[in-house]
Every structure is written in C-alpha cells, then in structure tokens.
C-alpha cells in the first residue's frame, strides 16, 4: 500500500496512476491480518473489546483522508500531495510492524515452532509488566501430524477445507454478510459524497463541500462506541440488530429529499449503524475459523467484499432516485441481518471452543440455526443450553442416519 501510494504521487499519466493505485489496492488485501493476529493474542474475556477498538484506526484514517483532501485538493498538484500524505501513515506502520509486531504464538504452534511460541508469550507478558517463569509447551502429536500434512498439501486445499461439511455453512454465511456490508457501507459513503459534490460538471475538475463529508466520516466514532455496549452480549445479536437498524436508516436517508440538513442528519445516523454493523462482523470473522484456516477464511471473505465494492459506484452514481437507492441499500442490510442469524455465536468462548462449536453448529439446517440464535438473543436460551441443544441435534441426526 505504501509503495503504491507513494508511486501514485509520481504518476506521469493516467495509465501509470491506474497501475500504481492497483498496487495500492493489492496491499489492502493484507488488512485482515491485523484482526486475526490480535484475536489470537488477547484473552477470551477481552477479545471482543480489543477487536472492536482496532476499528477506531479505520475511522481515524477515513477522517484523516477527508481532512487532507479538504486541505490540499484545491491546488493544481493537490492530488499528488494527497497521495503522499495518505501513504505516509502506512509507511510508518510498516516500519513499526517490522520492529515491534510479534508473530502469533497460536500460528507458531501449528507450525511446530514451540520454542518461538513460548518466547513470544514471555515477551508479551514482560511488556505488560508481568514476569512469567519459563515453561515448556506439551507435545501434541495429533496437531503436529496435521500441521505436517497441511504443509505438504497444495495451497489451494485450504480453500476447499473452508467449504467442507463442517465449515461450509459459516463460510457461506460470512461471504454473504461481507458482500452485503461493503455495499451498504460504501453506499452510504458515496451517497454523501454525491450529495455534496460541488463540481462544475465540465469534467476537468472536481470539488466537494467538505464539512458535511467530514462530519459524516466522524459519525463512525459513535457507531464504534455504541458497538462496545452490545458486542459482548452476542456477536449474532450485534450484527443482526445493527444491520436491521442500518437498513431503516438508509431507507430514511433516501426518503428525506434534497434538503441539505435532512440529508446530513439522516446519512449520519445511517453511517453510525452501518459502521457499527460492519465492526461487529469484523470482530466475529476471525473467531469462527480454526487457527490454521483463520487468515485464509477471513481473507476470502474480504476478497468477496472487494469484488462487491466494485459495483457500488455504479449503483450510487446511477440515474436512480435517492429513494430507490435507499430501498436497495435497505435490502442489502436486511439480507446481511438474516445471514448473520445463521452464524455460530462466538462471544465468551475461547478460539478453540469457537472452532469446535462452529463445526457442530454448521451441520444444522438454516432454520435450526436461526431458531437457536433467536432463542439466545431473546433470552430463551443460554449459551450453555445452546451448546447442549446443538450436541443433542447432532446425536439425533447421527441416530437417524444410522437407522436409515
């Protein structure tokens, strides 16, 4: 991203700029790693809050871009300056990551590198003011053999495992949610940009009314803040609730007409809920896969979201009315809310428990998944009761299969 960003500022023509932006976009693919790494480091009771907090960096970056565009784009070379300014934080993050970011001890264990995993844990404890006695991790012959087989297998077999009977359900649901969230998120972002575009229309230059755009970007801070209060009550509850509210907000956004004040208020509310929903999805994504598939599964979901993002500008910049666009965004929000109800609940579980529960949960029908999640959300079913119900349904399914 840093390389593509810096080269963009030096681009001599349109086609080279296009290539450099593609390089930058290629680097965006690594964005999921930060979430996966953090999920594997923090303890169970703090995982939701820590993963939620990292979303503040996304919002800070968005506000930084709008602020820098506001400051420099009015000059003839402003777009070059903007490219340099937005690449600088990424370059600093790269340098800091090389020197200060540790490897995941969970991943090291899957590679059979126990001594390195122990050292990472000891170093992490020391940084947090805790002195741990040296220890030795027990050998896990079964995991070591599984790791050896995975290393010997072709790289593409991991994608096949994501669609195995144990994971096919969660992968499909996650792909739907990721594809929908990016449509509604960028839909709101581009809707606001379109409404406050002050360009003359001659095609040679563009200009925007930056204050309401900056205000809309800052509304994400509220979305993340509110999400902190619900994320640990349930990942499924958080997603389904915020996507539904986001749908109501986007319909309202498209129905308020062209009054500037009404558009600002409605779009800000939509940005709050859409950001909250997407943050909850990003918290849940690393939790539903086992360690050896966590990065691959999350990356696949992110890939689908990037593909969906390609079509968003064509929707928002189309001749469709605001009300029609709002209705379409509502439908994507609703689909995401329904799809999130078919995901396994991961709040309050260790990552190992999440992976085990996901494999059991995903053998159930869509109706059973939604029924169990709705019962849990409404308080009719505790997490332990939900797990027992899943085990009972598994036993019942096995018994019926044996009889047949």
Tab-separated table of C-alpha atoms in Angstrom:
chain	number	residue	atom	x	y	z
A	1	UNK	CA	0.000	0.000	0.000
A	2	UNK	CA	2.779	2.432	0.920
A	3	UNK	CA	4.688	1.725	-2.297
A	4	UNK	CA	1.611	2.100	-4.485
A	5	UNK	CA	0.586	5.254	-2.622
A	6	UNK	CA	3.963	6.958	-2.963
A	7	UNK	CA	4.292	5.999	-6.631
A	8	UNK	CA	0.801	7.385	-7.263
A	9	UNK	CA	2.060	10.835	-6.370
A	10	UNK	CA	4.773	10.495	-9.019
A	11	UNK	CA	2.489	9.166	-11.758
A	12	UNK	CA	3.182	10.975	-15.094
A	13	UNK	CA	-0.103	9.981	-16.729
A	14	UNK	CA	-3.486	8.368	-16.178
A	15	UNK	CA	-2.479	4.789	-17.031
A	16	UNK	CA	0.525	4.743	-14.717
A	17	UNK	CA	-1.658	6.200	-11.962
A	18	UNK	CA	-4.131	3.379	-12.566
A	19	UNK	CA	-1.359	0.791	-12.210
A	20	UNK	CA	0.014	2.373	-9.035
A	21	UNK	CA	-3.443	2.518	-7.464
A	22	UNK	CA	-3.878	-1.174	-8.332
A	23	UNK	CA	-0.639	-1.913	-6.467
A	24	UNK	CA	-2.003	0.033	-3.511
A	25	UNK	CA	-5.265	-1.894	-3.709
A	26	UNK	CA	-3.375	-5.193	-3.791
A	27	UNK	CA	-1.781	-4.236	-0.486
A	28	UNK	CA	-5.191	-3.595	1.046
A	29	UNK	CA	-5.677	-7.368	0.929
A	30	UNK	CA	-3.453	-7.678	3.992
A	31	UNK	CA	-5.822	-5.650	6.154
A	32	UNK	CA	-7.372	-8.763	7.661
A	33	UNK	CA	-4.093	-9.939	9.186
A	34	UNK	CA	-4.160	-7.306	11.948
A	35	UNK	CA	-7.546	-8.566	13.184
A	36	UNK	CA	-6.531	-12.212	13.009
A	37	UNK	CA	-3.268	-11.576	14.849
A	38	UNK	CA	-4.943	-9.574	17.595
A	39	UNK	CA	-7.691	-12.187	18.002
A	40	UNK	CA	-5.034	-14.839	18.599
A	41	UNK	CA	-3.245	-12.783	21.242
A	42	UNK	CA	-5.851	-11.395	23.624
A	43	UNK	CA	-7.718	-13.426	26.301
A	44	UNK	CA	-11.288	-14.534	25.718
A	45	UNK	CA	-12.977	-12.031	28.020
A	46	UNK	CA	-11.213	-9.078	26.365
A	47	UNK	CA	-11.207	-10.243	22.753
A	48	UNK	CA	-14.437	-8.523	21.699
A	49	UNK	CA	-13.434	-5.140	23.125
A	50	UNK	CA	-9.914	-5.258	21.707
A	51	UNK	CA	-11.088	-6.247	18.229
A	52	UNK	CA	-13.732	-3.534	18.378
A	53	UNK	CA	-11.185	-0.928	19.459
A	54	UNK	CA	-8.951	-1.580	16.452
A	55	UNK	CA	-11.776	-0.260	14.255
A	56	UNK	CA	-11.029	3.225	15.581
A	57	UNK	CA	-7.901	3.187	13.416
A	58	UNK	CA	-10.071	2.712	10.302
A	59	UNK	CA	-12.261	5.663	11.243
A	60	UNK	CA	-9.254	7.801	12.143
A	61	UNK	CA	-7.801	7.009	8.726
A	62	UNK	CA	-11.047	7.927	6.984
A	63	UNK	CA	-11.238	11.239	8.805
A	64	UNK	CA	-7.568	11.883	8.020
A	65	UNK	CA	-8.151	11.346	4.289
A	66	UNK	CA	-11.161	13.679	4.199
A	67	UNK	CA	-9.283	16.287	6.237
A	68	UNK	CA	-6.216	16.153	3.996
A	69	UNK	CA	-8.363	16.321	0.852
A	70	UNK	CA	-10.108	19.348	2.317
A	71	UNK	CA	-6.720	20.960	2.980
A	72	UNK	CA	-4.782	20.271	-0.241
A	73	UNK	CA	-7.047	19.318	-3.148
A	74	UNK	CA	-7.792	22.911	-4.103
A	75	UNK	CA	-4.265	23.365	-5.519
A	76	UNK	CA	-3.324	22.110	-9.019
A	77	UNK	CA	-0.940	19.490	-7.597
A	78	UNK	CA	-3.152	18.746	-4.624
A	79	UNK	CA	-3.915	15.198	-5.696
A	80	UNK	CA	-0.198	14.365	-5.659
A	81	UNK	CA	0.184	15.855	-2.198
A	82	UNK	CA	-2.834	13.835	-1.045
A	83	UNK	CA	-1.226	10.629	-2.355
A	84	UNK	CA	1.969	11.302	-0.378
A	85	UNK	CA	0.125	12.324	2.784
A	86	UNK	CA	-2.108	9.253	2.819
A	87	UNK	CA	0.820	6.893	2.124
A	88	UNK	CA	2.927	8.266	4.981
A	89	UNK	CA	0.967	6.648	7.882
A	90	UNK	CA	1.080	3.283	6.111
A	91	UNK	CA	4.834	3.555	5.667
A	92	UNK	CA	5.240	4.324	9.373
A	93	UNK	CA	3.018	1.345	10.258
A	94	UNK	CA	5.163	-0.936	8.068
A	95	UNK	CA	8.352	0.132	9.818
A	96	UNK	CA	6.779	-0.202	13.260
A	97	UNK	CA	5.403	-3.629	12.373
A	98	UNK	CA	8.777	-4.973	11.307
A	99	UNK	CA	10.431	-3.967	14.569
A	100	UNK	CA	7.679	-4.277	17.159
A	101	UNK	CA	4.951	-6.674	15.949
A	102	UNK	CA	5.350	-10.246	17.258
A	103	UNK	CA	4.286	-13.403	15.473
A	104	UNK	CA	1.143	-15.194	16.621
A	105	UNK	CA	2.033	-17.921	19.146
A	106	UNK	CA	-1.002	-19.929	18.033
A	107	UNK	CA	0.226	-19.936	14.453
A	108	UNK	CA	3.748	-20.834	15.577
A	109	UNK	CA	2.327	-23.851	17.396
A	110	UNK	CA	0.557	-25.033	14.233
A	111	UNK	CA	3.973	-24.907	12.541
A	112	UNK	CA	5.647	-26.935	15.294
A	113	UNK	CA	7.740	-23.951	16.442
A	114	UNK	CA	7.092	-24.339	20.170
A	115	UNK	CA	10.200	-22.588	21.469
A	116	UNK	CA	9.403	-19.462	19.460
A	117	UNK	CA	5.789	-19.520	20.681
A	118	UNK	CA	6.962	-19.701	24.300
A	119	UNK	CA	9.337	-16.790	23.775
A	120	UNK	CA	6.598	-14.640	22.212
A	121	UNK	CA	4.351	-15.281	25.232
A	122	UNK	CA	7.154	-14.466	27.684
A	123	UNK	CA	7.991	-11.253	25.802
A	124	UNK	CA	4.326	-10.202	25.684
A	125	UNK	CA	3.977	-10.771	29.432
A	126	UNK	CA	7.128	-8.752	30.090
A	127	UNK	CA	5.871	-5.822	28.016
A	128	UNK	CA	2.693	-5.846	30.128
A	129	UNK	CA	4.644	-5.801	33.390
A	130	UNK	CA	4.300	-9.494	34.211
A	131	UNK	CA	7.307	-11.720	34.789
A	132	UNK	CA	6.496	-15.325	33.912
A	133	UNK	CA	8.588	-18.320	34.816
A	134	UNK	CA	9.976	-20.196	31.796
A	135	UNK	CA	7.704	-23.051	30.741
A	136	UNK	CA	7.524	-25.812	28.158
A	137	UNK	CA	4.501	-26.489	25.972
A	138	UNK	CA	3.343	-30.080	25.798
A	139	UNK	CA	3.740	-32.004	22.575
A	140	UNK	CA	0.563	-32.573	20.610
A	141	UNK	CA	1.350	-35.431	18.266
A	142	UNK	CA	-2.016	-35.230	16.510
A	143	UNK	CA	-1.694	-31.492	15.834
A	144	UNK	CA	1.924	-31.922	14.719
A	145	UNK	CA	0.885	-34.593	12.210
A	146	UNK	CA	-1.979	-32.408	10.966
A	147	UNK	CA	0.432	-29.494	10.539
A	148	UNK	CA	2.834	-31.683	8.600
A	149	UNK	CA	0.072	-32.781	6.230
A	150	UNK	CA	-1.116	-29.208	5.737
A	151	UNK	CA	2.403	-28.069	4.887
A	152	UNK	CA	2.741	-30.845	2.324
A	153	UNK	CA	-0.659	-30.155	0.737
A	154	UNK	CA	-1.137	-27.700	-2.181
A	155	UNK	CA	-2.014	-24.165	-1.048
A	156	UNK	CA	-5.457	-24.267	-2.643
A	157	UNK	CA	-6.631	-27.165	-0.476
A	158	UNK	CA	-7.195	-24.702	2.367
A	159	UNK	CA	-9.973	-23.093	0.317
A	160	UNK	CA	-11.521	-26.495	-0.201
A	161	UNK	CA	-11.488	-27.043	3.561
A	162	UNK	CA	-13.413	-23.799	4.031
A	163	UNK	CA	-16.281	-25.446	2.151
A	164	UNK	CA	-16.074	-28.803	3.926
A	165	UNK	CA	-19.306	-30.013	5.611
A	166	UNK	CA	-18.070	-28.654	8.959
A	167	UNK	CA	-17.367	-25.146	7.655
A	168	UNK	CA	-19.480	-24.747	4.522
A	169	UNK	CA	-22.319	-23.089	6.410
A	170	UNK	CA	-20.246	-20.496	8.256
A	171	UNK	CA	-18.211	-19.697	5.148
A	172	UNK	CA	-21.300	-19.187	3.003
A	173	UNK	CA	-22.982	-17.009	5.631
A	174	UNK	CA	-19.827	-14.963	6.166
A	175	UNK	CA	-19.418	-14.417	2.423
A	176	UNK	CA	-22.993	-13.131	2.193
A	177	UNK	CA	-22.562	-10.802	5.176
A	178	UNK	CA	-19.238	-9.443	3.908
A	179	UNK	CA	-20.624	-8.905	0.416
A	180	UNK	CA	-23.642	-7.045	1.802
A	181	UNK	CA	-21.848	-4.930	4.384
A	182	UNK	CA	-19.464	-3.423	1.838
A	183	UNK	CA	-22.392	-2.443	-0.391
A	184	UNK	CA	-24.207	-0.624	2.400
A	185	UNK	CA	-21.068	0.899	3.929
A	186	UNK	CA	-19.629	2.329	0.724
A	187	UNK	CA	-23.163	3.025	-0.441
A	188	UNK	CA	-23.622	5.495	2.414
A	189	UNK	CA	-20.120	6.956	1.942
A	190	UNK	CA	-20.619	7.569	-1.783
A	191	UNK	CA	-24.208	8.756	-1.306
A	192	UNK	CA	-22.973	11.555	0.952
A	193	UNK	CA	-20.126	12.364	-1.440
A	194	UNK	CA	-22.590	12.600	-4.337
A	195	UNK	CA	-24.975	14.827	-2.414
A	196	UNK	CA	-22.209	17.293	-1.549
A	197	UNK	CA	-20.377	17.283	-4.865
A	198	UNK	CA	-19.965	20.935	-5.902
A	199	UNK	CA	-18.105	20.305	-9.173
A	200	UNK	CA	-18.959	22.474	-12.143
A	201	UNK	CA	-19.680	19.478	-14.341
A	202	UNK	CA	-17.137	20.263	-17.053
A	203	UNK	CA	-15.244	17.046	-16.259
A	204	UNK	CA	-11.864	18.764	-15.830
A	205	UNK	CA	-12.003	19.229	-12.070
A	206	UNK	CA	-13.937	18.178	-9.016
A	207	UNK	CA	-14.791	19.880	-5.747
A	208	UNK	CA	-16.813	18.998	-2.689
A	209	UNK	CA	-18.444	20.595	0.312
A	210	UNK	CA	-16.050	19.003	2.792
A	211	UNK	CA	-17.523	19.969	6.221
A	212	UNK	CA	-20.620	17.662	5.975
A	213	UNK	CA	-18.483	14.882	4.453
A	214	UNK	CA	-16.017	15.146	7.349
A	215	UNK	CA	-18.907	15.202	9.815
A	216	UNK	CA	-20.330	12.061	8.228
A	217	UNK	CA	-16.961	10.287	8.499
A	218	UNK	CA	-16.710	11.240	12.177
A	219	UNK	CA	-20.142	9.678	12.819
A	220	UNK	CA	-18.348	6.328	12.701
A	221	UNK	CA	-16.838	7.150	16.095
A	222	UNK	CA	-20.324	6.972	17.575
A	223	UNK	CA	-21.023	3.705	15.758
A	224	UNK	CA	-17.947	2.050	17.250
A	225	UNK	CA	-18.656	3.481	20.703
A	226	UNK	CA	-22.215	2.123	20.709
A	227	UNK	CA	-20.985	-1.264	19.467
A	228	UNK	CA	-18.870	-1.667	22.603
A	229	UNK	CA	-22.073	-1.960	24.630
A	230	UNK	CA	-23.513	-4.867	22.647
A	231	UNK	CA	-20.595	-6.816	21.162
A	232	UNK	CA	-20.076	-8.960	24.265
A	233	UNK	CA	-23.808	-9.613	24.586
A	234	UNK	CA	-23.507	-11.671	21.415
A	235	UNK	CA	-21.842	-11.390	18.017
A	236	UNK	CA	-25.030	-12.563	16.285
A	237	UNK	CA	-27.213	-10.109	18.220
A	238	UNK	CA	-24.835	-7.228	17.453
A	239	UNK	CA	-24.738	-7.884	13.731
A	240	UNK	CA	-28.416	-8.613	13.172
A	241	UNK	CA	-29.511	-5.605	15.255
A	242	UNK	CA	-27.169	-3.093	13.642
A	243	UNK	CA	-27.790	-4.302	10.086
A	244	UNK	CA	-31.542	-4.005	10.635
A	245	UNK	CA	-31.226	-0.511	12.106
A	246	UNK	CA	-28.830	0.367	9.289
A	247	UNK	CA	-31.493	-0.701	6.815
A	248	UNK	CA	-34.101	1.525	8.430
A	249	UNK	CA	-31.598	4.393	8.446
A	250	UNK	CA	-30.669	4.006	4.765
A	251	UNK	CA	-34.333	3.988	3.726
A	252	UNK	CA	-34.797	7.175	5.715
A	253	UNK	CA	-31.668	8.664	4.155
A	254	UNK	CA	-33.063	8.082	0.693
A	255	UNK	CA	-36.505	9.430	1.587
A	256	UNK	CA	-35.705	12.838	3.086
A	257	UNK	CA	-35.451	14.553	-0.279
A	258	UNK	CA	-32.715	17.008	-1.177
A	259	UNK	CA	-32.756	19.284	1.857
A	260	UNK	CA	-29.093	19.557	2.934
A	261	UNK	CA	-29.758	19.481	6.668
A	262	UNK	CA	-32.066	16.475	6.437
A	263	UNK	CA	-29.570	14.610	4.264
A	264	UNK	CA	-26.753	15.299	6.753
A	265	UNK	CA	-28.766	14.111	9.760
A	266	UNK	CA	-30.167	11.005	8.055
A	267	UNK	CA	-26.849	9.991	6.479
A	268	UNK	CA	-25.021	10.461	9.783
A	269	UNK	CA	-27.464	8.127	11.531
A	270	UNK	CA	-27.069	5.621	8.697
A	271	UNK	CA	-23.269	5.850	8.973
A	272	UNK	CA	-23.471	5.154	12.732
A	273	UNK	CA	-25.423	1.920	12.340
A	274	UNK	CA	-23.709	0.694	9.184
A	275	UNK	CA	-20.284	1.220	10.758
A	276	UNK	CA	-21.416	-0.492	13.951
A	277	UNK	CA	-22.684	-3.478	11.971
A	278	UNK	CA	-19.527	-3.859	9.890
A	279	UNK	CA	-17.352	-3.601	13.017
A	280	UNK	CA	-19.305	-6.418	14.652
A	281	UNK	CA	-18.821	-8.535	11.534
A	282	UNK	CA	-15.075	-7.919	11.596
A	283	UNK	CA	-14.964	-8.968	15.254
A	284	UNK	CA	-16.800	-12.226	14.515
A	285	UNK	CA	-14.901	-13.197	11.356
A	286	UNK	CA	-11.604	-14.298	12.993
A	287	UNK	CA	-13.440	-16.200	15.720
A	288	UNK	CA	-15.390	-18.715	13.669
A	289	UNK	CA	-12.434	-20.446	11.993
A	290	UNK	CA	-9.729	-22.721	13.442
A	291	UNK	CA	-6.217	-21.271	13.646
A	292	UNK	CA	-4.855	-22.938	10.517
A	293	UNK	CA	-7.758	-21.513	8.449
A	294	UNK	CA	-8.383	-18.219	10.248
A	295	UNK	CA	-6.345	-15.982	7.949
A	296	UNK	CA	-7.462	-17.808	4.795
A	297	UNK	CA	-11.155	-17.715	5.678
A	298	UNK	CA	-11.078	-14.070	6.678
A	299	UNK	CA	-9.116	-13.162	3.541
A	300	UNK	CA	-11.628	-14.970	1.327
A	301	UNK	CA	-14.485	-13.013	2.905
A	302	UNK	CA	-12.564	-9.783	2.407
A	303	UNK	CA	-11.926	-10.689	-1.236
A	304	UNK	CA	-15.646	-11.095	-1.856
A	305	UNK	CA	-16.286	-7.737	-0.202
A	306	UNK	CA	-13.744	-6.054	-2.519
A	307	UNK	CA	-15.452	-7.575	-5.559
A	308	UNK	CA	-18.818	-6.312	-4.330
A	309	UNK	CA	-17.302	-2.863	-3.748
A	310	UNK	CA	-16.527	-2.568	-7.472
A	311	UNK	CA	-20.238	-2.309	-8.265
A	312	UNK	CA	-21.189	0.215	-5.568
A	313	UNK	CA	-20.182	3.378	-7.511
A	314	UNK	CA	-22.307	2.251	-10.459
A	315	UNK	CA	-25.300	1.991	-8.130
A	316	UNK	CA	-24.840	5.266	-6.287
A	317	UNK	CA	-23.876	7.321	-9.357
A	318	UNK	CA	-26.691	5.856	-11.456
A	319	UNK	CA	-29.778	7.842	-12.562
A	320	UNK	CA	-31.822	6.110	-9.851
A	321	UNK	CA	-33.653	8.359	-7.401
A	322	UNK	CA	-32.472	8.735	-3.820
A	323	UNK	CA	-35.467	6.765	-2.574
A	324	UNK	CA	-34.670	3.866	-4.927
A	325	UNK	CA	-31.049	3.813	-3.781
A	326	UNK	CA	-32.176	3.882	-0.148
A	327	UNK	CA	-34.527	0.961	-0.793
A	328	UNK	CA	-31.754	-1.085	-2.439
A	329	UNK	CA	-29.381	-0.422	0.451
A	330	UNK	CA	-32.169	-1.460	2.835
A	331	UNK	CA	-32.474	-4.816	1.069
A	332	UNK	CA	-28.733	-5.463	1.374
A	333	UNK	CA	-28.885	-4.530	5.063
A	334	UNK	CA	-31.807	-6.890	5.586
A	335	UNK	CA	-30.018	-9.729	3.790
A	336	UNK	CA	-26.949	-9.187	5.991
A	337	UNK	CA	-29.140	-9.205	9.116
A	338	UNK	CA	-30.743	-12.511	8.124
A	339	UNK	CA	-27.428	-14.102	7.092
A	340	UNK	CA	-25.854	-13.095	10.422
A	341	UNK	CA	-28.576	-15.077	12.201
A	342	UNK	CA	-27.152	-18.247	10.634
A	343	UNK	CA	-23.653	-17.694	12.094
A	344	UNK	CA	-22.431	-19.544	15.193
A	345	UNK	CA	-22.238	-17.451	18.364
A	346	UNK	CA	-18.632	-16.899	19.430
A	347	UNK	CA	-18.916	-14.443	22.332
A	348	UNK	CA	-17.498	-15.746	25.618
A	349	UNK	CA	-15.801	-18.745	24.011
A	350	UNK	CA	-12.109	-19.458	23.581
A	351	UNK	CA	-10.944	-19.664	19.979
A	352	UNK	CA	-10.679	-23.444	20.345
A	353	UNK	CA	-14.246	-23.608	21.651
A	354	UNK	CA	-15.380	-21.350	18.795
A	355	UNK	CA	-13.870	-23.682	16.202
A	356	UNK	CA	-15.364	-26.779	17.842
A	357	UNK	CA	-18.781	-25.173	18.219
A	358	UNK	CA	-18.747	-23.912	14.614
A	359	UNK	CA	-18.153	-27.400	13.233
A	360	UNK	CA	-21.145	-28.743	15.212
A	361	UNK	CA	-23.387	-25.745	14.589
A	362	UNK	CA	-22.848	-25.759	10.835
A	363	UNK	CA	-24.213	-29.260	10.338
A	364	UNK	CA	-27.674	-27.923	11.213
A	365	UNK	CA	-30.266	-26.578	8.810
A	366	UNK	CA	-30.617	-22.840	8.250
A	367	UNK	CA	-33.943	-22.867	10.110
A	368	UNK	CA	-32.397	-24.611	13.140
A	369	UNK	CA	-29.502	-22.134	13.196
A	370	UNK	CA	-31.809	-19.135	13.083
A	371	UNK	CA	-34.140	-20.613	15.712
A	372	UNK	CA	-31.287	-21.257	18.143
A	373	UNK	CA	-29.790	-17.803	17.634
A	374	UNK	CA	-33.145	-16.055	18.003
A	375	UNK	CA	-33.816	-18.020	21.203
A	376	UNK	CA	-30.426	-16.993	22.552
A	377	UNK	CA	-30.939	-13.327	21.569
A	378	UNK	CA	-34.372	-13.142	23.182
A	379	UNK	CA	-33.081	-14.723	26.386
A	380	UNK	CA	-34.860	-18.017	25.962
A	381	UNK	CA	-31.646	-19.956	25.625
A	382	UNK	CA	-28.336	-19.522	27.433
A	383	UNK	CA	-25.030	-20.163	25.669
A	384	UNK	CA	-24.564	-23.431	27.567
A	385	UNK	CA	-28.123	-24.504	26.734
A	386	UNK	CA	-27.493	-23.587	23.104
A	387	UNK	CA	-24.363	-25.753	23.021
A	388	UNK	CA	-26.243	-28.650	24.628
A	389	UNK	CA	-29.030	-28.272	22.058
A	390	UNK	CA	-26.503	-28.400	19.218
A	391	UNK	CA	-24.958	-31.570	20.689
A	392	UNK	CA	-28.418	-33.105	21.079
A	393	UNK	CA	-29.323	-32.301	17.490
A	394	UNK	CA	-26.038	-33.842	16.354
A	395	UNK	CA	-26.797	-37.033	18.295
A	396	UNK	CA	-30.325	-37.112	16.876
A	397	UNK	CA	-29.044	-36.611	13.320
A	398	UNK	CA	-26.467	-39.394	13.761
A	399	UNK	CA	-29.153	-41.718	15.145
A	400	UNK	CA	-31.487	-41.044	12.228
A	401	UNK	CA	-28.634	-41.563	9.775
A	402	UNK	CA	-27.789	-44.910	11.426
A	403	UNK	CA	-31.431	-46.018	11.215
A	404	UNK	CA	-31.577	-45.116	7.545
